[in-house]
PDB file of C-alpha atoms in Angstrom:
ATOM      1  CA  UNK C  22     -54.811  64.733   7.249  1.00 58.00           C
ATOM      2  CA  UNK C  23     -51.331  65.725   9.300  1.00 59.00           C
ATOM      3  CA  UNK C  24     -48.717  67.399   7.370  1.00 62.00           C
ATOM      4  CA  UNK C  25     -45.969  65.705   5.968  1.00 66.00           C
ATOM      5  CA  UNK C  26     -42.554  66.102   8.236  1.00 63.00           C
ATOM      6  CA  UNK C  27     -40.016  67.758   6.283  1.00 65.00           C
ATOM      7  CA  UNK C  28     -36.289  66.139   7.761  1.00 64.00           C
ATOM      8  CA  UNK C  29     -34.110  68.816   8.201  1.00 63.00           C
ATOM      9  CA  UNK C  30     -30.886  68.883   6.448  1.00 65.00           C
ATOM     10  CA  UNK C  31     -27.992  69.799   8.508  1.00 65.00           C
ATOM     11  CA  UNK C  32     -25.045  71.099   7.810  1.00 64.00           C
ATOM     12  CA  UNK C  33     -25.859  72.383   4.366  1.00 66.00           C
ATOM     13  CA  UNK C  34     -23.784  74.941   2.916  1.00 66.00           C
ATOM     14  CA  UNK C  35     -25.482  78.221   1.798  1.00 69.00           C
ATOM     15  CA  UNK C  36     -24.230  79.068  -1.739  1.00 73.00           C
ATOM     16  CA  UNK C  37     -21.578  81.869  -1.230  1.00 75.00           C
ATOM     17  CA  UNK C  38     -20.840  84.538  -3.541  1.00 75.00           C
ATOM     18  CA  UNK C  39     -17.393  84.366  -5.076  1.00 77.00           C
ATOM     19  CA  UNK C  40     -14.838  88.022  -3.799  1.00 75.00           C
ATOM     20  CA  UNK C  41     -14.012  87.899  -7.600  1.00 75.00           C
ATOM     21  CA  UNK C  42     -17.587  87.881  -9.247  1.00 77.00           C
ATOM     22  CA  UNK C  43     -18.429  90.319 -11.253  1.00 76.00           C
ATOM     23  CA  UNK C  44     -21.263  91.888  -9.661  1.00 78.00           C
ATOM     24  CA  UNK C  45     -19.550  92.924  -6.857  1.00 77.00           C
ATOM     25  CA  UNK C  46     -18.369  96.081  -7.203  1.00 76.00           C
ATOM     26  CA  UNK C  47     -14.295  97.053  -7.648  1.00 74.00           C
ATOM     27  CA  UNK C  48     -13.487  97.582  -4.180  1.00 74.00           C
ATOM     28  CA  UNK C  49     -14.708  94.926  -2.426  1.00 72.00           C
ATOM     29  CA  UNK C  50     -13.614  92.408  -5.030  1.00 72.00           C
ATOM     30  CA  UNK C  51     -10.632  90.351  -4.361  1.00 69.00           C
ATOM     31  CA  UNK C  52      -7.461  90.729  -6.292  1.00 71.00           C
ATOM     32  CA  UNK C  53      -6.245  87.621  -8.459  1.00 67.00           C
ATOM     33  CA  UNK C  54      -3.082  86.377  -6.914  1.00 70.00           C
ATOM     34  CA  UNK C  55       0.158  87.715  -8.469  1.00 73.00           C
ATOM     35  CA  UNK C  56       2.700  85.091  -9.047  1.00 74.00           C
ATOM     36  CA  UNK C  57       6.180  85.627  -8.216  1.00 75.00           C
ATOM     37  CA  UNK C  58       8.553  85.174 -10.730  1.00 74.00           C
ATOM     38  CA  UNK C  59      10.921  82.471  -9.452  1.00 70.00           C
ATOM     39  CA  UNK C  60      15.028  83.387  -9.472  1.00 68.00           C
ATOM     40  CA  UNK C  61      16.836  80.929 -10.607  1.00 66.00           C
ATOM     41  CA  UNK C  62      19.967  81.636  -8.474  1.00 64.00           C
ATOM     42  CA  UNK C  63      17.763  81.302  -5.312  1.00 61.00           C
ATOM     43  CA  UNK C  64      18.980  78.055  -3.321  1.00 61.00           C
ATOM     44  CA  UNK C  65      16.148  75.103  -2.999  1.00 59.00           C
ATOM     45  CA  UNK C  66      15.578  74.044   0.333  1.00 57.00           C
ATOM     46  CA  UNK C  67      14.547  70.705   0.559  1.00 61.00           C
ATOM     47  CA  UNK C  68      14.840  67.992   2.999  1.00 57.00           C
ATOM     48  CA  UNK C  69      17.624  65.493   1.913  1.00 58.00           C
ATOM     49  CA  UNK C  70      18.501  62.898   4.529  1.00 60.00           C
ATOM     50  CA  UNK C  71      21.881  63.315   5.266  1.00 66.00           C
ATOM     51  CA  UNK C  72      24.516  60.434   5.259  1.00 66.00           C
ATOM     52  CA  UNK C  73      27.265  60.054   8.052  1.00 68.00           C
ATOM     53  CA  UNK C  74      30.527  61.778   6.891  1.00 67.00           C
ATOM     54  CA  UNK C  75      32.469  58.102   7.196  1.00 69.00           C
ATOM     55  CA  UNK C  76      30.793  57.659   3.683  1.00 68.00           C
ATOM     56  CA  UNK C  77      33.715  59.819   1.535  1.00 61.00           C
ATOM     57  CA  UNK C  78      33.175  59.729  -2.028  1.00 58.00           C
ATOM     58  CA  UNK C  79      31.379  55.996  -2.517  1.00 62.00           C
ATOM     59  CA  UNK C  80      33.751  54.317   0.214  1.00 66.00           C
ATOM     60  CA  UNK C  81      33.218  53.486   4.057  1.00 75.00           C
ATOM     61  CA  UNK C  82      36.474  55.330   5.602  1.00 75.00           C
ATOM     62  CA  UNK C  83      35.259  53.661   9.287  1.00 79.00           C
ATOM     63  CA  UNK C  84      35.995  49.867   7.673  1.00 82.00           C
ATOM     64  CA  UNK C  85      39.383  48.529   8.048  1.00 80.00           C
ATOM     65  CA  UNK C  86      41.110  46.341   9.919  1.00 82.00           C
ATOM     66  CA  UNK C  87      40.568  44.884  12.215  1.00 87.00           C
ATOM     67  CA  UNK C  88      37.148  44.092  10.450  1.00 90.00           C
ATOM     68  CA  UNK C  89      34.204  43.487  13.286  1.00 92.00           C
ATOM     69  CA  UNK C  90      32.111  41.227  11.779  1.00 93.00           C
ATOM     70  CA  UNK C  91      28.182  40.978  12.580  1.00 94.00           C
ATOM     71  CA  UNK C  92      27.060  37.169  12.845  1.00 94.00           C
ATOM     72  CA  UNK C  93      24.071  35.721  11.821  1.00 92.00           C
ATOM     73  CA  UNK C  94      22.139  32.634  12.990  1.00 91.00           C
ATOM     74  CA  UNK C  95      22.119  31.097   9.928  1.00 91.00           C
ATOM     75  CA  UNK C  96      25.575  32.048   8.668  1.00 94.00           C
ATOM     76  CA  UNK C  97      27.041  30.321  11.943  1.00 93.00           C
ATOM     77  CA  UNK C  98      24.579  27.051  10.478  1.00 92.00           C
ATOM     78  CA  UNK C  99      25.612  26.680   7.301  1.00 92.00           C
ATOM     79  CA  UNK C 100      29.223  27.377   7.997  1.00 93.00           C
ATOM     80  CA  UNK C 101      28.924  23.870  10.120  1.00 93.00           C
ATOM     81  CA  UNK C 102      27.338  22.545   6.767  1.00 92.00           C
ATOM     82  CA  UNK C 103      30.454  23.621   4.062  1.00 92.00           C
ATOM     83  CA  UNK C 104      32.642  22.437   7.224  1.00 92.00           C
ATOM     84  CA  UNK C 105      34.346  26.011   7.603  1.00 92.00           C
ATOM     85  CA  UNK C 106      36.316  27.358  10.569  1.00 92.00           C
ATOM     86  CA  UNK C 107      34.571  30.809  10.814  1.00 91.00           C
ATOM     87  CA  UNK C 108      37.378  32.783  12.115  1.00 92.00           C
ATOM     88  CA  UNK C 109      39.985  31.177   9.545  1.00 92.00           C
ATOM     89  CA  UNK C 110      37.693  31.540   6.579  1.00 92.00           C
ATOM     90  CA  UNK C 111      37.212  35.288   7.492  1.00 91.00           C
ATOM     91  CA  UNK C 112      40.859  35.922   7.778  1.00 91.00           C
ATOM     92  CA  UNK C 113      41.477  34.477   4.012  1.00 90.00           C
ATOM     93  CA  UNK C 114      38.562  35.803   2.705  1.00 88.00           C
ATOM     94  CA  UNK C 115      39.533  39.541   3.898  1.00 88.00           C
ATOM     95  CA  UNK C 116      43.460  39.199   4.455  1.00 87.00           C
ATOM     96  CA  UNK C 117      43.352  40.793   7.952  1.00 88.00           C
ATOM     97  CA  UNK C 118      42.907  40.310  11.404  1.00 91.00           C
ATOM     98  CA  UNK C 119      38.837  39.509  12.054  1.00 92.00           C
ATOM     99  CA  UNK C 120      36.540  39.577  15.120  1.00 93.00           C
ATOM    100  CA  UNK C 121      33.472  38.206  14.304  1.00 93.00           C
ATOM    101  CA  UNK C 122      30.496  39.546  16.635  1.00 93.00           C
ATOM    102  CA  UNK C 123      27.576  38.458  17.969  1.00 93.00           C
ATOM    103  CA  UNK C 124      24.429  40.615  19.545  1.00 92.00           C
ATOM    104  CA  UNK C 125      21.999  38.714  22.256  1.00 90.00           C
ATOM    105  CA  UNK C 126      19.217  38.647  19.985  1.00 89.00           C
ATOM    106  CA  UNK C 127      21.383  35.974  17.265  1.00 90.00           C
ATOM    107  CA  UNK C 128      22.559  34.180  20.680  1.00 90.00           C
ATOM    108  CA  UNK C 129      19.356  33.677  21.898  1.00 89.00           C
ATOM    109  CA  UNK C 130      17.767  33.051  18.486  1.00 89.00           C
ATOM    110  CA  UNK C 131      20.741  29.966  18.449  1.00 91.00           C
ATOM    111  CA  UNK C 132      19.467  28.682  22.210  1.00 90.00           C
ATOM    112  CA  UNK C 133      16.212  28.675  21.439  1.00 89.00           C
ATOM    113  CA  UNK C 134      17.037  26.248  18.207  1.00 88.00           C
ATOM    114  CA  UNK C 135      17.765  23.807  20.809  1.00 86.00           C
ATOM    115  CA  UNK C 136      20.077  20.683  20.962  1.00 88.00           C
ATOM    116  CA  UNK C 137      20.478  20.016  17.134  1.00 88.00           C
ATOM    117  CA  UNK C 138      22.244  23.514  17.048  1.00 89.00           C
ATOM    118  CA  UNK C 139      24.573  22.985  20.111  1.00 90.00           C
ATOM    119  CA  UNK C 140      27.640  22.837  17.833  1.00 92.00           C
ATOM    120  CA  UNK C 141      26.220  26.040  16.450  1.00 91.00           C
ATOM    121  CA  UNK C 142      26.047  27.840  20.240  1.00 92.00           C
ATOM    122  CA  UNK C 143      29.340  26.040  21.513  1.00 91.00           C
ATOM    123  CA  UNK C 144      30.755  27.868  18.231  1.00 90.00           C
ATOM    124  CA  UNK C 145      28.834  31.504  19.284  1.00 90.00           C
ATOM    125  CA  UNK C 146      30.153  30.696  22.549  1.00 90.00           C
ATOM    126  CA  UNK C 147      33.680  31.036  21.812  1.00 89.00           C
ATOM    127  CA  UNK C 148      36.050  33.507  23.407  1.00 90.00           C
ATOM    128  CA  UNK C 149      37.054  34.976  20.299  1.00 90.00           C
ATOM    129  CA  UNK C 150      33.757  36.463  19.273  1.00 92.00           C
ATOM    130  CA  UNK C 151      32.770  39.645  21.007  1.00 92.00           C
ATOM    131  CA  UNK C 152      29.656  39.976  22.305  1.00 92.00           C
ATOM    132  CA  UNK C 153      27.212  42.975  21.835  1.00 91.00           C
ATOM    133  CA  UNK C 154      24.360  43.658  24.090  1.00 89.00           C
ATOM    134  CA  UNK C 155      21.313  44.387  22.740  1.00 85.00           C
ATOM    135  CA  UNK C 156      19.005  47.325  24.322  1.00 81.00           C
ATOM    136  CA  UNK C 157      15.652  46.756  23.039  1.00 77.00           C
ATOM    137  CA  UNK C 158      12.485  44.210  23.347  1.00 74.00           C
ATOM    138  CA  UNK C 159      12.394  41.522  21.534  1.00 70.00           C
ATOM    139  CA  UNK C 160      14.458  38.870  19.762  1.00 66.00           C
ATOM    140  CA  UNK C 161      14.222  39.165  16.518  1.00 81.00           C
ATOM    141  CA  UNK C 162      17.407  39.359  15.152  1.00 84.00           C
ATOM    142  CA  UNK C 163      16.995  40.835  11.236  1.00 87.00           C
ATOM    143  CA  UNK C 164      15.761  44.322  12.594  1.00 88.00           C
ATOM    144  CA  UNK C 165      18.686  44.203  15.449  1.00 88.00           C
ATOM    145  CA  UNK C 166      21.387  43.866  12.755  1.00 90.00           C
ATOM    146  CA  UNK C 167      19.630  46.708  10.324  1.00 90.00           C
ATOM    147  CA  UNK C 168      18.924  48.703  12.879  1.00 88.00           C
ATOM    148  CA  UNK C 169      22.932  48.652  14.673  1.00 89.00           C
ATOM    149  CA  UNK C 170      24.263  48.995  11.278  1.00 89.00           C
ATOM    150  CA  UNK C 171      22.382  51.587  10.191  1.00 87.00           C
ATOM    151  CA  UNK C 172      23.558  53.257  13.473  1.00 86.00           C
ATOM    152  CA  UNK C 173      27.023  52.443  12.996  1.00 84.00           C
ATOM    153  CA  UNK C 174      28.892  52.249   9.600  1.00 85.00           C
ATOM    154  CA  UNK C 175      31.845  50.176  11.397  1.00 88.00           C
ATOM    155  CA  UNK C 176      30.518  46.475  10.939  1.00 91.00           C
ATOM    156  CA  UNK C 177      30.482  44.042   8.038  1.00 92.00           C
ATOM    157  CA  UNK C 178      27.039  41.602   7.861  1.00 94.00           C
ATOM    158  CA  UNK C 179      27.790  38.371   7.762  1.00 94.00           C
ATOM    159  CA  UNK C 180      24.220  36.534   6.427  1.00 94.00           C
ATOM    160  CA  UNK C 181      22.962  33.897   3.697  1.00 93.00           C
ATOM    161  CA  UNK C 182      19.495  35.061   4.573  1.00 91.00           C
ATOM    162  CA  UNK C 183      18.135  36.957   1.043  1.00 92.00           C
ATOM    163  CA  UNK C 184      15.523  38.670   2.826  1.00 92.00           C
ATOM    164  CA  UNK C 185      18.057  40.299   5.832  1.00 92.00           C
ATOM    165  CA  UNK C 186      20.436  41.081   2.506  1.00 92.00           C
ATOM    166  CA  UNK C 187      17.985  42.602   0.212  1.00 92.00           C
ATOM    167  CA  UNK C 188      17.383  44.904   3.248  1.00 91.00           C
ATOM    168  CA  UNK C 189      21.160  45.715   4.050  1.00 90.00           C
ATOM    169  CA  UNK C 190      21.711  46.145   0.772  1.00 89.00           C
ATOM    170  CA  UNK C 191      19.781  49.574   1.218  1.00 88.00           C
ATOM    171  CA  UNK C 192      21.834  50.823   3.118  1.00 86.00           C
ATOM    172  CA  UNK C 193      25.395  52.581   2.036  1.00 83.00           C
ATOM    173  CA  UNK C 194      28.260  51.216   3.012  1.00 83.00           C
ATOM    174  CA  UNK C 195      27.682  48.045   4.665  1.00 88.00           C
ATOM    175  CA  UNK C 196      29.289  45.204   2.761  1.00 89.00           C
ATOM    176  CA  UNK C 197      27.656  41.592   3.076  1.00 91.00           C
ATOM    177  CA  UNK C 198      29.683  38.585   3.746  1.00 92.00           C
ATOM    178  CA  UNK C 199      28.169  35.287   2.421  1.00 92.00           C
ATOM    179  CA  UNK C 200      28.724  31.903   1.804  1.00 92.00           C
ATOM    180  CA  UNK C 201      29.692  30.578  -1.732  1.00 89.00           C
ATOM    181  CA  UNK C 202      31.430  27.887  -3.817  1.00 87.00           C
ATOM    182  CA  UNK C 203      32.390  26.128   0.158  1.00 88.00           C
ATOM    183  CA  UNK C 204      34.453  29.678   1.085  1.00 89.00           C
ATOM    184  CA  UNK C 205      33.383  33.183   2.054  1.00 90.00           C
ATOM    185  CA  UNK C 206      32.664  35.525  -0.281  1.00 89.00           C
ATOM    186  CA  UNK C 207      31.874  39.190   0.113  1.00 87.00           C
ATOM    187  CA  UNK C 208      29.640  42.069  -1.441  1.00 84.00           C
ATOM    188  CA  UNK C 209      29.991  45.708  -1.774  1.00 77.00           C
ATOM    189  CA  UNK C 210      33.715  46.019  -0.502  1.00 75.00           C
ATOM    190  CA  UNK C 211      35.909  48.218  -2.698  1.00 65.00           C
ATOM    191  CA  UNK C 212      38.195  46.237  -4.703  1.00 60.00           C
ATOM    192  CA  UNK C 213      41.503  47.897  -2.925  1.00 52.00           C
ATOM    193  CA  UNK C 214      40.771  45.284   0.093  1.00 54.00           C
ATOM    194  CA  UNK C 215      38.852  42.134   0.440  1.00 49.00           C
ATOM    195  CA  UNK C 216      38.047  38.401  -1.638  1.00 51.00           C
ATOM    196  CA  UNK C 217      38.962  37.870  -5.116  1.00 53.00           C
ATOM    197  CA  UNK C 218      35.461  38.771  -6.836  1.00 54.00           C
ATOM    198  CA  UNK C 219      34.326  35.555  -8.940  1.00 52.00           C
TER     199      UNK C 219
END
């Protein structure tokens, strides 16, 4: 009957011969790799990410007053809750002059709450905060705040969110305000300025 069809195989390696076998004679055999000998006075370059010279020893030397605070949605929120004037409370919780600030992403995050958080906007609203435009798509406000303080060391977070603060907490030298016991309370300051620590 018809022969059986052997499949090819493709792509199969032929077995090679090894440089350092030895049946090939001394010339043609490869050498074994020497190893250098490493010298312990020889400086190890590695890549080490390097952090902004406004972080001197452990402290922040850009923070000071007067303090620019970053605003969050929810901070605004539940300072309406504990009934606390957000300027005032920020002046006796850091003992100098304060300018809270608020980026177009938290602004439009508060609009888009709608009428049960008009106190809220008419409070975001107010001539004393400074506004900051924001450059990029989107609205989300979390990665807006990491991202600008990352960028610049200048600002203090002001957030009762514990996702947003587990993530700012990564990065040195931005301290977190938050809300606690009906006053403000802040994180990560040094002790030479700033709230009693409880």
């Amino acid at each position: 009957q018809g022969k059986q069809k052997k499949a090819r195989k493709y792509a199969v390696m032929k077995r090679m011969i090894s440089l350092r076998d030895q049946r090939i004679n001394e010339k043609e055999r490869a050498k074994a790799p020497v190893k250098k000998k490493e010298d312990p006075s020889a400086i190890k370059e590695r890549e080490v990410p390097q952090h902004p010279s406004c972080l001197f020893f452990q402290y922040n030397t850009q923070l000071g007053p007067p303090y620019h605070i970053l605003v969050d949605t929810n901070f605004i929120n539940f300072s309406i809750k504990a009934k606390l004037d957000l300027v005032q409370s920020m002046m006796d919780c850091l003992y100098a002059k304060c300018i809270p600030c608020i980026t177009d992403c938290v602004m439009g995050e508060i609009e888009k709450l709608g009428q049960k958080y008009r106190v809220a906007l008419r409070i975001a609203k107010d001539p004393q905060f400074e506004r900051l435009p924001c450059m990029h798509k989107g609205t989300y406000a979390d990665d807006c705040l990491v991202q600008r303080v990352t960028q610049h060391k200048c600002y203090i977070v002001a957030t009762v969110d514990k996702e947003l603060k587990r993530r700012i907490r990564k990065i040195p030298g931005v301290p977190i305000m938050y809300i606690s016991r009906h006053r403000y309370n802040i994180e990560r300051m040094p002790d030479d300025y700033g709230a009693p620590r409880f």
